[in-house]
Each structure stands twice: as structure tokens, then as C-alpha cells.
Amino acid sequence: MIDLHVHTTASDGTDTPYEVVKKAAQLGISAIAITDHDTTAGISEAIDAGEKYNVEVVPGIEISADYKGIEVHILGYFIDYKSPKLQPVIDWIVTDRENRNKIIVEKLSEEGYDISLEMLKKKYPGAVIGRPHIAESLLQKGYVTSIQQAFDDFLADGKKYFVPRQYLPLKKAVSLIAEANGVAVAAHPLQYDLDDSELKKFLVTAKALGTVGMETVYSKYSYRQTQYLADIADTLKFIKTGGSDYHGGRKPEIELGTGMGDMSVPDIFLAELKSVKGEAMK
Ligand code: AMP
Ligand code: ZN
Ligand code: FE
Ligand code: FE
């Protein structure tokens, strides 16, 4: 069993990198990729834990990017996570997120909600803080009864406390991963509300920019959806990847390795990723 899409406390997962790896070992998972949003901060801890628990840890990242006004996610696998090319861009993203968090929190405080940046930083030390953390704080303060309500009433796009953030253009996100010697993969292609022809256009564009893989196996995808994506991958000559998008307690319905219960990522997906990485290094 393998899982190539995993979040930790370095972004909006609730398990530390160490805990995620330990959990993988307990579940009999042989390899996981750490793919935190816009950060590589969890990778070294996960690699160390991987050595202890005999779990292969693939260094990765999940970068949010802009494609024609749509937020798409690009996974980068086997990145040199200490690459000097990567860090300034990550810093730019994190600074933009911090500015945005500040505005969201100010808007909320002005309306009497007891929430501050200091509070968030203390509660989520070292994490790239985003709307899920703010939603959780609103829940814990009793202002909403669920994370979903926090989004529906406060934080979702178009709601009173929504503040946009800046996204790297798709082209930049893909080239950044290449510069860090990583393999770029289009994450969860069915999450972007694109119809069949728009989806193919997106994937063709992503491919032309240097994306080599697409996620065909995903927690939320049925057997038919996975087949549909696999056919596209074969036609467009993408390698296939897959993972649960595990977030620990923040998305409790998703389990590491098995997703909503019946997800299964073939070992060969990892072998193919490695072979692409090997080719690129030649
Ligand atoms: P951020 O990157 O800070 O904008 O947060 C994005 C994350 O918030 C997504 O990955 C989702 O987990 C969550 N999210 C965004 N929109 C919604 C929504 N309408 N309902 C529930 N969760 C959402
Ligand atoms: Zn996430
Ligand atoms: Fe994603
Ligand atoms: Fe993810």
C-alpha cells in the first residue's frame, strides 16, 4: 500500500510529520509522499521518521496555481526541498497568505469576533495558516457549529470575510517544480468544475508547460471516475499518480492509504514517478 498525497501540521493537516509516518507504518503503508500546501517545512522530520519506521518518504509539495482564474493544485514530487530556487517563492506565497490572514482577522475582530493572528500563530506553530485554521478557531470559539458553516457563513469565496489571495500562474508553478528538480503532477483534476472539454484543455496546457503526471486515483473518485481519468492520462501520455489527500482530524472521513475506504494506489505509480525523475536527472 502507498499514498502519494498527504498533509501534515506544516500546512493544514492535524498529524505532525512524525505522526503521519508512524501511522503509515502501523497501517502497513510502505511509502507516502508529504505534499503540504505551499511548504516543504514538514519534509525533513518525515524523512527522519521514515528511517525509524521503515517507511519510504517521498519529498513533495502541493502548490496552488492560477489557470484562467481557477485555482488548480500542482503536486511536485521528489523535489530538492532545500533548493534555493524554491525558498524565495514559498516565502512570497507565505507572506501573501500572512497579509491575507491579517485582513480576514481584522475584519472579524471589527465585528466583535474574538480572534487574532497571535492566537492563530500560537495554536498552529510553524504551520502555513489558511482558511481551514481560521474556520477551526471560529468553531472552537463557538461562533459556528461546524467547519463547513464557518466557510458557508464567513470564509467561502463571496462571503463577508472572504479575502482573495495571490496565486502563481500555472506556468510558474510548473516551472518552479522543474527548477527544484521535481516531477510536476496535476492534482485531483475533477475538483475544478471543468467539463470534459475544458478539463482536457487544462491538462493539455499543463502538459505543454511541463506537467508530466495527473492524479487519477483519489479518495473522492469512484472506480468510473478513475477509469475516465486513466483513459485521459493514457491518451495525453501522462503518468498516473494517486493519493488520499489525508488531513488527519481535519478531514476525518479520509484515512491514510485507503481514503474513504476503498482507495488503492498501485505501487507502480511510484515506480513510474521514480523513472521520470531518473530520466530528468540524466
Ligand atoms: P486557503 O488555501 O487558505 O484559501 O484554504 C483553502 C482550503 O479551505 C481548501 O483546501 C479547503 O480545504 C477549504 N475550503 C475552501 N473553500 C471551502 C468551502 N467552500 N467549504 C469548505 N471548505 C473549503
Ligand atoms: Zn489541505
Ligand atoms: Fe489540493
Ligand atoms: Fe492536498
PDB file of C-alpha atoms and ligand atoms in Angstrom:
ATOM      1  CA  MET A   1       0.000   0.000   0.000  1.00  0.00           C
ATOM      2  CA  ILE A   2       1.242   3.514  -0.852  1.00  0.00           C
ATOM      3  CA  ASP A   3      -0.227   7.042  -0.548  1.00  0.00           C
ATOM      4  CA  LEU A   4       1.186   9.884  -2.627  1.00  0.00           C
ATOM      5  CA  HIS A   5      -0.888  12.793  -1.290  1.00  0.00           C
ATOM      6  CA  VAL A   6      -0.583  13.566   2.415  1.00  0.00           C
ATOM      7  CA  HIS A   7      -0.824  16.742   4.534  1.00  0.00           C
ATOM      8  CA  THR A   8       0.739  17.374   7.942  1.00  0.00           C
ATOM      9  CA  THR A   9       0.756  20.134  10.566  1.00  0.00           C
ATOM     10  CA  ALA A  10       3.215  22.003   8.325  1.00  0.00           C
ATOM     11  CA  SER A  11       0.081  23.025   6.394  1.00  0.00           C
ATOM     12  CA  ASP A  12      -3.487  22.119   7.331  1.00  0.00           C
ATOM     13  CA  GLY A  13      -3.178  18.502   8.406  1.00  0.00           C
ATOM     14  CA  THR A  14      -3.568  17.653  12.107  1.00  0.00           C
ATOM     15  CA  ASP A  15      -0.866  14.964  12.390  1.00  0.00           C
ATOM     16  CA  THR A  16       2.749  16.045  12.688  1.00  0.00           C
ATOM     17  CA  PRO A  17       5.090  14.696  10.001  1.00  0.00           C
ATOM     18  CA  TYR A  18       6.406  12.213  12.573  1.00  0.00           C
ATOM     19  CA  GLU A  19       2.891  11.053  13.477  1.00  0.00           C
ATOM     20  CA  VAL A  20       1.870  10.623   9.845  1.00  0.00           C
ATOM     21  CA  VAL A  21       4.852   8.385   9.142  1.00  0.00           C
ATOM     22  CA  LYS A  22       4.298   6.385  12.315  1.00  0.00           C
ATOM     23  CA  LYS A  23       0.675   5.939  11.336  1.00  0.00           C
ATOM     24  CA  ALA A  24       1.691   4.793   7.866  1.00  0.00           C
ATOM     25  CA  ALA A  25       3.928   2.138   9.413  1.00  0.00           C
ATOM     26  CA  GLN A  26       1.103   0.961  11.683  1.00  0.00           C
ATOM     27  CA  LEU A  27      -1.250   0.690   8.710  1.00  0.00           C
ATOM     28  CA  GLY A  28       1.265  -1.275   6.671  1.00  0.00           C
ATOM     29  CA  ILE A  29       1.850   1.514   4.140  1.00  0.00           C
ATOM     30  CA  SER A  30       5.250   1.186   2.525  1.00  0.00           C
ATOM     31  CA  ALA A  31       5.596   4.695   1.017  1.00  0.00           C
ATOM     32  CA  ILE A  32       3.991   8.107   1.481  1.00  0.00           C
ATOM     33  CA  ALA A  33       4.576  11.451  -0.199  1.00  0.00           C
ATOM     34  CA  ILE A  34       4.419  14.529   2.014  1.00  0.00           C
ATOM     35  CA  THR A  35       2.569  17.128  -0.068  1.00  0.00           C
ATOM     36  CA  ASP A  36       1.812  20.070   2.176  1.00  0.00           C
ATOM     37  CA  HIS A  37       0.243  23.205   0.732  1.00  0.00           C
ATOM     38  CA  ASP A  38       2.875  25.731  -0.318  1.00  0.00           C
ATOM     39  CA  THR A  39       5.544  24.492   2.092  1.00  0.00           C
ATOM     40  CA  THR A  40       8.308  21.913   2.455  1.00  0.00           C
ATOM     41  CA  ALA A  41       8.706  22.516   6.184  1.00  0.00           C
ATOM     42  CA  GLY A  42       7.475  19.055   7.204  1.00  0.00           C
ATOM     43  CA  ILE A  43       9.708  17.003   4.953  1.00  0.00           C
ATOM     44  CA  SER A  44      12.904  16.548   6.979  1.00  0.00           C
ATOM     45  CA  GLU A  45      11.011  15.417  10.062  1.00  0.00           C
ATOM     46  CA  ALA A  46       9.062  12.944   7.930  1.00  0.00           C
ATOM     47  CA  ILE A  47      12.227  11.570   6.318  1.00  0.00           C
ATOM     48  CA  ASP A  48      13.821  11.031   9.728  1.00  0.00           C
ATOM     49  CA  ALA A  49      10.697   9.260  10.943  1.00  0.00           C
ATOM     50  CA  GLY A  50      10.675   7.214   7.742  1.00  0.00           C
ATOM     51  CA  GLU A  51      14.100   5.867   8.564  1.00  0.00           C
ATOM     52  CA  LYS A  52      12.983   4.947  12.052  1.00  0.00           C
ATOM     53  CA  TYR A  53       9.750   3.241  10.947  1.00  0.00           C
ATOM     54  CA  ASN A  54      10.986   1.882   7.630  1.00  0.00           C
ATOM     55  CA  VAL A  55       8.508   3.888   5.534  1.00  0.00           C
ATOM     56  CA  GLU A  56       9.704   5.404   2.267  1.00  0.00           C
ATOM     57  CA  VAL A  57       9.067   9.154   2.352  1.00  0.00           C
ATOM     58  CA  VAL A  58       8.822  10.992  -0.961  1.00  0.00           C
ATOM     59  CA  PRO A  59       9.539  14.716  -0.626  1.00  0.00           C
ATOM     60  CA  GLY A  60       6.727  16.703  -2.205  1.00  0.00           C
ATOM     61  CA  ILE A  61       4.668  19.860  -2.218  1.00  0.00           C
ATOM     62  CA  GLU A  62       1.197  20.925  -3.375  1.00  0.00           C
ATOM     63  CA  ILE A  63       1.252  24.355  -4.959  1.00  0.00           C
ATOM     64  CA  SER A  64      -1.921  26.360  -5.586  1.00  0.00           C
ATOM     65  CA  ALA A  65      -1.805  27.981  -9.001  1.00  0.00           C
ATOM     66  CA  ASP A  66      -3.951  30.102 -11.263  1.00  0.00           C
ATOM     67  CA  TYR A  67      -5.270  28.673 -14.518  1.00  0.00           C
ATOM     68  CA  LYS A  68      -7.646  31.090 -16.270  1.00  0.00           C
ATOM     69  CA  GLY A  69      -8.947  32.423 -12.974  1.00  0.00           C
ATOM     70  CA  ILE A  70      -9.427  28.947 -11.489  1.00  0.00           C
ATOM     71  CA  GLU A  71      -7.418  27.725  -8.503  1.00  0.00           C
ATOM     72  CA  VAL A  72      -5.724  24.482  -9.502  1.00  0.00           C
ATOM     73  CA  HIS A  73      -3.280  22.405  -7.482  1.00  0.00           C
ATOM     74  CA  ILE A  74       0.020  21.137  -8.806  1.00  0.00           C
ATOM     75  CA  LEU A  75       1.904  18.446  -6.941  1.00  0.00           C
ATOM     76  CA  GLY A  76       5.684  18.394  -7.085  1.00  0.00           C
ATOM     77  CA  TYR A  77       7.355  15.045  -6.327  1.00  0.00           C
ATOM     78  CA  PHE A  78      10.973  14.291  -5.491  1.00  0.00           C
ATOM     79  CA  ILE A  79      11.704  17.992  -5.254  1.00  0.00           C
ATOM     80  CA  ASP A  80      15.015  19.152  -3.842  1.00  0.00           C
ATOM     81  CA  TYR A  81      13.181  20.596  -0.896  1.00  0.00           C
ATOM     82  CA  LYS A  82      16.205  22.600   0.155  1.00  0.00           C
ATOM     83  CA  SER A  83      16.592  24.109  -3.313  1.00  0.00           C
ATOM     84  CA  PRO A  84      17.480  27.845  -3.169  1.00  0.00           C
ATOM     85  CA  LYS A  85      15.137  28.346  -6.131  1.00  0.00           C
ATOM     86  CA  LEU A  86      12.150  27.108  -4.198  1.00  0.00           C
ATOM     87  CA  GLN A  87      12.500  29.018  -0.948  1.00  0.00           C
ATOM     88  CA  PRO A  88      12.008  32.609  -2.173  1.00  0.00           C
ATOM     89  CA  VAL A  89       8.810  31.640  -3.977  1.00  0.00           C
ATOM     90  CA  ILE A  90       7.498  29.775  -0.965  1.00  0.00           C
ATOM     91  CA  ASP A  91       8.344  32.834   1.126  1.00  0.00           C
ATOM     92  CA  TRP A  92       6.377  35.010  -1.291  1.00  0.00           C
ATOM     93  CA  ILE A  93       3.346  32.729  -1.024  1.00  0.00           C
ATOM     94  CA  VAL A  94       3.542  32.592   2.758  1.00  0.00           C
ATOM     95  CA  THR A  95       3.913  36.382   3.035  1.00  0.00           C
ATOM     96  CA  ASP A  96       0.876  36.847   0.818  1.00  0.00           C
ATOM     97  CA  ARG A  97      -1.057  34.389   2.985  1.00  0.00           C
ATOM     98  CA  GLU A  98       0.019  36.234   6.138  1.00  0.00           C
ATOM     99  CA  ASN A  99      -1.179  39.555   4.728  1.00  0.00           C
ATOM    100  CA  ARG A 100      -4.443  37.950   3.788  1.00  0.00           C
ATOM    101  CA  ASN A 101      -4.889  36.296   7.190  1.00  0.00           C
ATOM    102  CA  LYS A 102      -4.279  39.662   8.806  1.00  0.00           C
ATOM    103  CA  ILE A 103      -7.089  41.248   6.789  1.00  0.00           C
ATOM    104  CA  ILE A 104      -9.507  38.378   7.468  1.00  0.00           C
ATOM    105  CA  VAL A 105      -8.784  38.513  11.193  1.00  0.00           C
ATOM    106  CA  GLU A 106      -9.125  42.311  11.273  1.00  0.00           C
ATOM    107  CA  LYS A 107     -12.491  42.116   9.542  1.00  0.00           C
ATOM    108  CA  LEU A 108     -13.652  39.517  12.032  1.00  0.00           C
ATOM    109  CA  SER A 109     -12.381  41.448  15.075  1.00  0.00           C
ATOM    110  CA  GLU A 110     -14.081  44.613  13.881  1.00  0.00           C
ATOM    111  CA  GLU A 111     -17.347  42.723  14.048  1.00  0.00           C
ATOM    112  CA  GLY A 112     -16.599  41.531  17.562  1.00  0.00           C
ATOM    113  CA  TYR A 113     -15.281  38.055  16.892  1.00  0.00           C
ATOM    114  CA  ASP A 114     -12.520  37.228  19.335  1.00  0.00           C
ATOM    115  CA  ILE A 115      -9.770  36.040  17.039  1.00  0.00           C
ATOM    116  CA  SER A 116      -6.246  37.314  16.431  1.00  0.00           C
ATOM    117  CA  LEU A 117      -3.130  36.463  14.471  1.00  0.00           C
ATOM    118  CA  GLU A 118      -1.230  35.881  17.713  1.00  0.00           C
ATOM    119  CA  MET A 119      -3.829  33.346  18.727  1.00  0.00           C
ATOM    120  CA  LEU A 120      -3.538  31.510  15.414  1.00  0.00           C
ATOM    121  CA  LYS A 121       0.261  31.506  15.471  1.00  0.00           C
ATOM    122  CA  LYS A 122       0.283  30.130  18.988  1.00  0.00           C
ATOM    123  CA  LYS A 123      -2.247  27.461  18.179  1.00  0.00           C
ATOM    124  CA  TYR A 124      -0.600  26.356  14.941  1.00  0.00           C
ATOM    125  CA  PRO A 125       3.125  26.872  15.455  1.00  0.00           C
ATOM    126  CA  GLY A 126       5.137  26.610  12.270  1.00  0.00           C
ATOM    127  CA  ALA A 127       2.118  25.937  10.063  1.00  0.00           C
ATOM    128  CA  VAL A 128       1.266  27.675   6.826  1.00  0.00           C
ATOM    129  CA  ILE A 129      -2.010  29.065   8.146  1.00  0.00           C
ATOM    130  CA  GLY A 130      -5.019  29.232   5.866  1.00  0.00           C
ATOM    131  CA  ARG A 131      -8.772  29.438   5.999  1.00  0.00           C
ATOM    132  CA  PRO A 132      -9.178  25.930   7.487  1.00  0.00           C
ATOM    133  CA  HIS A 133      -7.323  27.071  10.611  1.00  0.00           C
ATOM    134  CA  ILE A 134      -9.423  30.225  10.892  1.00  0.00           C
ATOM    135  CA  ALA A 135     -12.565  28.141  10.405  1.00  0.00           C
ATOM    136  CA  GLU A 136     -11.469  25.813  13.186  1.00  0.00           C
ATOM    137  CA  SER A 137     -10.856  28.723  15.538  1.00  0.00           C
ATOM    138  CA  LEU A 138     -14.331  30.101  14.812  1.00  0.00           C
ATOM    139  CA  LEU A 139     -15.721  26.661  15.611  1.00  0.00           C
ATOM    140  CA  GLN A 140     -13.768  26.323  18.852  1.00  0.00           C
ATOM    141  CA  LYS A 141     -14.899  29.774  19.965  1.00  0.00           C
ATOM    142  CA  GLY A 142     -18.479  28.663  19.403  1.00  0.00           C
ATOM    143  CA  TYR A 143     -19.299  31.160  16.645  1.00  0.00           C
ATOM    144  CA  VAL A 144     -20.254  28.336  14.293  1.00  0.00           C
ATOM    145  CA  THR A 145     -21.245  24.719  14.812  1.00  0.00           C
ATOM    146  CA  SER A 146     -19.072  23.234  12.083  1.00  0.00           C
ATOM    147  CA  ILE A 147     -16.076  23.985   9.896  1.00  0.00           C
ATOM    148  CA  GLN A 148     -18.433  23.870   6.930  1.00  0.00           C
ATOM    149  CA  GLN A 149     -20.641  26.544   8.492  1.00  0.00           C
ATOM    150  CA  ALA A 150     -17.571  28.725   9.029  1.00  0.00           C
ATOM    151  CA  PHE A 151     -16.954  28.553   5.286  1.00  0.00           C
ATOM    152  CA  ASP A 152     -20.602  28.867   4.274  1.00  0.00           C
ATOM    153  CA  ASP A 153     -21.296  31.884   6.504  1.00  0.00           C
ATOM    154  CA  PHE A 154     -17.910  33.608   6.745  1.00  0.00           C
ATOM    155  CA  LEU A 155     -14.959  32.473   4.695  1.00  0.00           C
ATOM    156  CA  ALA A 156     -16.036  30.992   1.367  1.00  0.00           C
ATOM    157  CA  ASP A 157     -15.462  32.920  -1.828  1.00  0.00           C
ATOM    158  CA  GLY A 158     -18.093  35.664  -1.991  1.00  0.00           C
ATOM    159  CA  LYS A 159     -18.856  35.635   1.754  1.00  0.00           C
ATOM    160  CA  LYS A 160     -18.373  38.610   4.038  1.00  0.00           C
ATOM    161  CA  TYR A 161     -14.934  37.682   5.349  1.00  0.00           C
ATOM    162  CA  PHE A 162     -13.515  36.232   2.169  1.00  0.00           C
ATOM    163  CA  VAL A 163     -10.253  37.818   1.117  1.00  0.00           C
ATOM    164  CA  PRO A 164      -8.615  36.693  -2.120  1.00  0.00           C
ATOM    165  CA  ARG A 165      -5.009  35.602  -2.183  1.00  0.00           C
ATOM    166  CA  GLN A 166      -2.448  35.701  -4.941  1.00  0.00           C
ATOM    167  CA  TYR A 167      -1.690  32.607  -6.944  1.00  0.00           C
ATOM    168  CA  LEU A 168       1.327  31.697  -9.010  1.00  0.00           C
ATOM    169  CA  PRO A 169       0.351  31.385 -12.653  1.00  0.00           C
ATOM    170  CA  LEU A 170       0.196  27.726 -13.691  1.00  0.00           C
ATOM    171  CA  LYS A 171       3.271  28.198 -15.847  1.00  0.00           C
ATOM    172  CA  LYS A 172       5.292  29.495 -12.901  1.00  0.00           C
ATOM    173  CA  ALA A 173       4.152  26.754 -10.567  1.00  0.00           C
ATOM    174  CA  VAL A 174       5.151  24.042 -13.023  1.00  0.00           C
ATOM    175  CA  SER A 175       8.489  25.611 -13.894  1.00  0.00           C
ATOM    176  CA  LEU A 176       9.275  26.133 -10.229  1.00  0.00           C
ATOM    177  CA  ILE A 177       8.853  22.417  -9.586  1.00  0.00           C
ATOM    178  CA  ALA A 178      11.085  21.646 -12.558  1.00  0.00           C
ATOM    179  CA  GLU A 179      13.725  24.077 -11.283  1.00  0.00           C
ATOM    180  CA  ALA A 180      13.682  22.246  -7.966  1.00  0.00           C
ATOM    181  CA  ASN A 181      14.263  19.004  -9.931  1.00  0.00           C
ATOM    182  CA  GLY A 182      10.778  17.771  -9.088  1.00  0.00           C
ATOM    183  CA  VAL A 183       8.165  15.980 -11.142  1.00  0.00           C
ATOM    184  CA  ALA A 184       5.020  18.097 -11.697  1.00  0.00           C
ATOM    185  CA  VAL A 185       1.620  16.401 -11.463  1.00  0.00           C
ATOM    186  CA  ALA A 186      -1.888  17.842 -11.834  1.00  0.00           C
ATOM    187  CA  ALA A 187      -3.711  17.143  -8.556  1.00  0.00           C
ATOM    188  CA  HIS A 188      -7.338  15.926  -8.326  1.00  0.00           C
ATOM    189  CA  PRO A 189      -8.383  17.007 -11.853  1.00  0.00           C
ATOM    190  CA  LEU A 190     -12.103  16.576 -11.148  1.00  0.00           C
ATOM    191  CA  GLN A 191     -12.116  19.194  -8.395  1.00  0.00           C
ATOM    192  CA  TYR A 192     -12.073  22.200 -10.697  1.00  0.00           C
ATOM    193  CA  ASP A 193     -15.633  22.150 -12.041  1.00  0.00           C
ATOM    194  CA  LEU A 194     -14.389  21.784 -15.612  1.00  0.00           C
ATOM    195  CA  ASP A 195     -16.470  19.952 -18.189  1.00  0.00           C
ATOM    196  CA  ASP A 196     -14.893  17.237 -20.316  1.00  0.00           C
ATOM    197  CA  SER A 197     -13.517  19.527 -22.990  1.00  0.00           C
ATOM    198  CA  GLU A 198     -12.331  22.206 -20.526  1.00  0.00           C
ATOM    199  CA  LEU A 199     -10.645  19.518 -18.443  1.00  0.00           C
ATOM    200  CA  LYS A 200      -8.772  18.181 -21.447  1.00  0.00           C
ATOM    201  CA  LYS A 201      -7.765  21.707 -22.434  1.00  0.00           C
ATOM    202  CA  PHE A 202      -6.431  22.313 -18.948  1.00  0.00           C
ATOM    203  CA  LEU A 203      -4.466  19.076 -18.996  1.00  0.00           C
ATOM    204  CA  VAL A 204      -3.062  19.712 -22.471  1.00  0.00           C
ATOM    205  CA  THR A 205      -1.959  23.168 -21.331  1.00  0.00           C
ATOM    206  CA  ALA A 206      -0.433  21.784 -18.137  1.00  0.00           C
ATOM    207  CA  LYS A 207       1.399  19.142 -20.173  1.00  0.00           C
ATOM    208  CA  ALA A 208       2.782  21.714 -22.599  1.00  0.00           C
ATOM    209  CA  LEU A 209       4.140  23.655 -19.626  1.00  0.00           C
ATOM    210  CA  GLY A 210       5.984  20.613 -18.308  1.00  0.00           C
ATOM    211  CA  THR A 211       3.491  18.726 -16.164  1.00  0.00           C
ATOM    212  CA  VAL A 212       4.170  15.016 -16.625  1.00  0.00           C
ATOM    213  CA  GLY A 213       1.583  13.329 -14.476  1.00  0.00           C
ATOM    214  CA  MET A 214      -2.006  13.517 -13.322  1.00  0.00           C
ATOM    215  CA  GLU A 215      -3.725  12.179 -10.255  1.00  0.00           C
ATOM    216  CA  THR A 216      -6.180   9.507 -11.323  1.00  0.00           C
ATOM    217  CA  VAL A 217      -6.688   7.735  -8.003  1.00  0.00           C
ATOM    218  CA  TYR A 218      -8.112   9.962  -5.268  1.00  0.00           C
ATOM    219  CA  SER A 219     -10.199   9.474  -2.121  1.00  0.00           C
ATOM    220  CA  LYS A 220     -13.276  11.026  -3.618  1.00  0.00           C
ATOM    221  CA  TYR A 221     -13.149   9.374  -7.039  1.00  0.00           C
ATOM    222  CA  SER A 222     -15.301   6.405  -7.940  1.00  0.00           C
ATOM    223  CA  TYR A 223     -13.978   3.498  -9.964  1.00  0.00           C
ATOM    224  CA  ARG A 224     -15.597   5.033 -13.059  1.00  0.00           C
ATOM    225  CA  GLN A 225     -14.068   8.441 -12.476  1.00  0.00           C
ATOM    226  CA  THR A 226     -10.652   6.862 -12.003  1.00  0.00           C
ATOM    227  CA  GLN A 227     -11.099   4.954 -15.265  1.00  0.00           C
ATOM    228  CA  TYR A 228     -12.170   8.120 -17.046  1.00  0.00           C
ATOM    229  CA  LEU A 229      -9.058   9.937 -15.812  1.00  0.00           C
ATOM    230  CA  ALA A 230      -6.805   6.980 -16.607  1.00  0.00           C
ATOM    231  CA  ASP A 231      -8.062   6.997 -20.211  1.00  0.00           C
ATOM    232  CA  ILE A 232      -7.246  10.695 -20.497  1.00  0.00           C
ATOM    233  CA  ALA A 233      -3.831  10.094 -18.940  1.00  0.00           C
ATOM    234  CA  ASP A 234      -3.061   7.353 -21.456  1.00  0.00           C
ATOM    235  CA  THR A 235      -4.269   9.440 -24.398  1.00  0.00           C
ATOM    236  CA  LEU A 236      -2.299  12.506 -23.356  1.00  0.00           C
ATOM    237  CA  LYS A 237       0.714  10.410 -22.304  1.00  0.00           C
ATOM    238  CA  PHE A 238       0.706  11.387 -18.665  1.00  0.00           C
ATOM    239  CA  ILE A 239       1.955   9.118 -15.937  1.00  0.00           C
ATOM    240  CA  LYS A 240      -0.692   8.380 -13.316  1.00  0.00           C
ATOM    241  CA  THR A 241      -0.427   9.082  -9.603  1.00  0.00           C
ATOM    242  CA  GLY A 242      -2.759   8.750  -6.661  1.00  0.00           C
ATOM    243  CA  GLY A 243      -3.251   9.563  -3.023  1.00  0.00           C
ATOM    244  CA  SER A 244      -5.800  10.130  -0.308  1.00  0.00           C
ATOM    245  CA  ASP A 245      -5.295  13.853   0.465  1.00  0.00           C
ATOM    246  CA  TYR A 246      -5.165  12.805   4.106  1.00  0.00           C
ATOM    247  CA  HIS A 247      -5.546  15.749   6.523  1.00  0.00           C
ATOM    248  CA  GLY A 248      -5.929  13.837   9.828  1.00  0.00           C
ATOM    249  CA  GLY A 249      -8.746  15.029  12.061  1.00  0.00           C
ATOM    250  CA  ARG A 250      -9.497  17.998   9.869  1.00  0.00           C
ATOM    251  CA  LYS A 251     -10.957  15.678   7.225  1.00  0.00           C
ATOM    252  CA  PRO A 252     -11.871  12.705   9.412  1.00  0.00           C
ATOM    253  CA  GLU A 253     -13.677  10.860   6.625  1.00  0.00           C
ATOM    254  CA  ILE A 254     -10.366  10.370   4.797  1.00  0.00           C
ATOM    255  CA  GLU A 255      -7.984   7.670   6.055  1.00  0.00           C
ATOM    256  CA  LEU A 256      -4.320   7.441   5.211  1.00  0.00           C
ATOM    257  CA  GLY A 257      -3.725   4.925   2.434  1.00  0.00           C
ATOM    258  CA  THR A 258      -7.354   3.933   1.868  1.00  0.00           C
ATOM    259  CA  GLY A 259      -9.178   7.273   1.593  1.00  0.00           C
ATOM    260  CA  MET A 260     -12.921   6.797   2.083  1.00  0.00           C
ATOM    261  CA  GLY A 261     -12.376   3.074   2.462  1.00  0.00           C
ATOM    262  CA  ASP A 262     -11.744   1.556  -0.929  1.00  0.00           C
ATOM    263  CA  MET A 263      -8.978   3.670  -2.413  1.00  0.00           C
ATOM    264  CA  SER A 264      -5.944   1.766  -3.572  1.00  0.00           C
ATOM    265  CA  VAL A 265      -2.894   3.339  -5.178  1.00  0.00           C
ATOM    266  CA  PRO A 266      -0.900   0.870  -7.293  1.00  0.00           C
ATOM    267  CA  ASP A 267       2.788   0.577  -6.333  1.00  0.00           C
ATOM    268  CA  ILE A 268       3.667   1.021  -9.986  1.00  0.00           C
ATOM    269  CA  PHE A 269       2.607   4.688  -9.789  1.00  0.00           C
ATOM    270  CA  LEU A 270       5.574   5.345  -7.520  1.00  0.00           C
ATOM    271  CA  ALA A 271       7.892   3.328  -9.743  1.00  0.00           C
ATOM    272  CA  GLU A 272       6.811   5.437 -12.732  1.00  0.00           C
ATOM    273  CA  LEU A 273       7.381   8.657 -10.822  1.00  0.00           C
ATOM    274  CA  LYS A 274      10.871   7.468  -9.969  1.00  0.00           C
ATOM    275  CA  SER A 275      11.613   6.567 -13.544  1.00  0.00           C
ATOM    276  CA  VAL A 276      10.508  10.038 -14.750  1.00  0.00           C
ATOM    277  CA  LYS A 277      12.636  11.605 -12.032  1.00  0.00           C
ATOM    278  CA  GLY A 278      15.575   9.459 -13.129  1.00  0.00           C
ATOM    279  CA  GLU A 279      15.153  10.461 -16.766  1.00  0.00           C
ATOM    280  CA  ALA A 280      15.020  14.153 -15.832  1.00  0.00           C
ATOM    281  CA  MET A 281      18.250  13.832 -13.847  1.00  0.00           C
ATOM    282  CA  LYS A 282      20.200  12.410 -16.783  1.00  0.00           C
TER     283      LYS A 282
HETATM  284  P1  AMP B   1      -6.847  28.611   1.645  1.00  0.00           P
HETATM  285  O1  AMP B   1      -5.724  27.944   0.914  1.00  0.00           O
HETATM  286  O2  AMP B   1      -6.416  29.263   2.913  1.00  0.00           O
HETATM  287  O3  AMP B   1      -7.638  29.547   0.753  1.00  0.00           O
HETATM  288  O4  AMP B   1      -7.850  27.441   2.073  1.00  0.00           O
HETATM  289  C1  AMP B   1      -8.284  26.534   1.118  1.00  0.00           C
HETATM  290  C2  AMP B   1      -8.837  25.314   1.816  1.00  0.00           C
HETATM  291  O5  AMP B   1     -10.036  25.665   2.508  1.00  0.00           O
HETATM  292  C3  AMP B   1      -9.254  24.224   0.840  1.00  0.00           C
HETATM  293  O6  AMP B   1      -8.205  23.325   0.618  1.00  0.00           O
HETATM  294  C4  AMP B   1     -10.398  23.551   1.549  1.00  0.00           C
HETATM  295  O7  AMP B   1      -9.912  22.589   2.462  1.00  0.00           O
HETATM  296  C5  AMP B   1     -11.026  24.650   2.356  1.00  0.00           C
HETATM  297  N1  AMP B   1     -12.188  25.251   1.681  1.00  0.00           N
HETATM  298  C6  AMP B   1     -12.176  26.206   0.720  1.00  0.00           C
HETATM  299  N2  AMP B   1     -13.424  26.534   0.342  1.00  0.00           N
HETATM  300  C7  AMP B   1     -14.252  25.778   1.099  1.00  0.00           C
HETATM  301  C8  AMP B   1     -15.672  25.642   1.190  1.00  0.00           C
HETATM  302  N3  AMP B   1     -16.496  26.392   0.448  1.00  0.00           N
HETATM  303  N4  AMP B   1     -16.157  24.753   2.075  1.00  0.00           N
HETATM  304  C9  AMP B   1     -15.335  24.010   2.841  1.00  0.00           C
HETATM  305  N5  AMP B   1     -14.001  24.075   2.806  1.00  0.00           N
HETATM  306  C10 AMP B   1     -13.456  24.942   1.949  1.00  0.00           C
HETATM  307 ZN    ZN B   2      -5.251  20.974   2.623  1.00  0.00          ZN
HETATM  308 FE    FE B   3      -5.456  20.041  -3.309  1.00  0.00          FE
HETATM  309 FE    FE B   4      -3.997  18.185  -0.840  1.00  0.00          FE
END
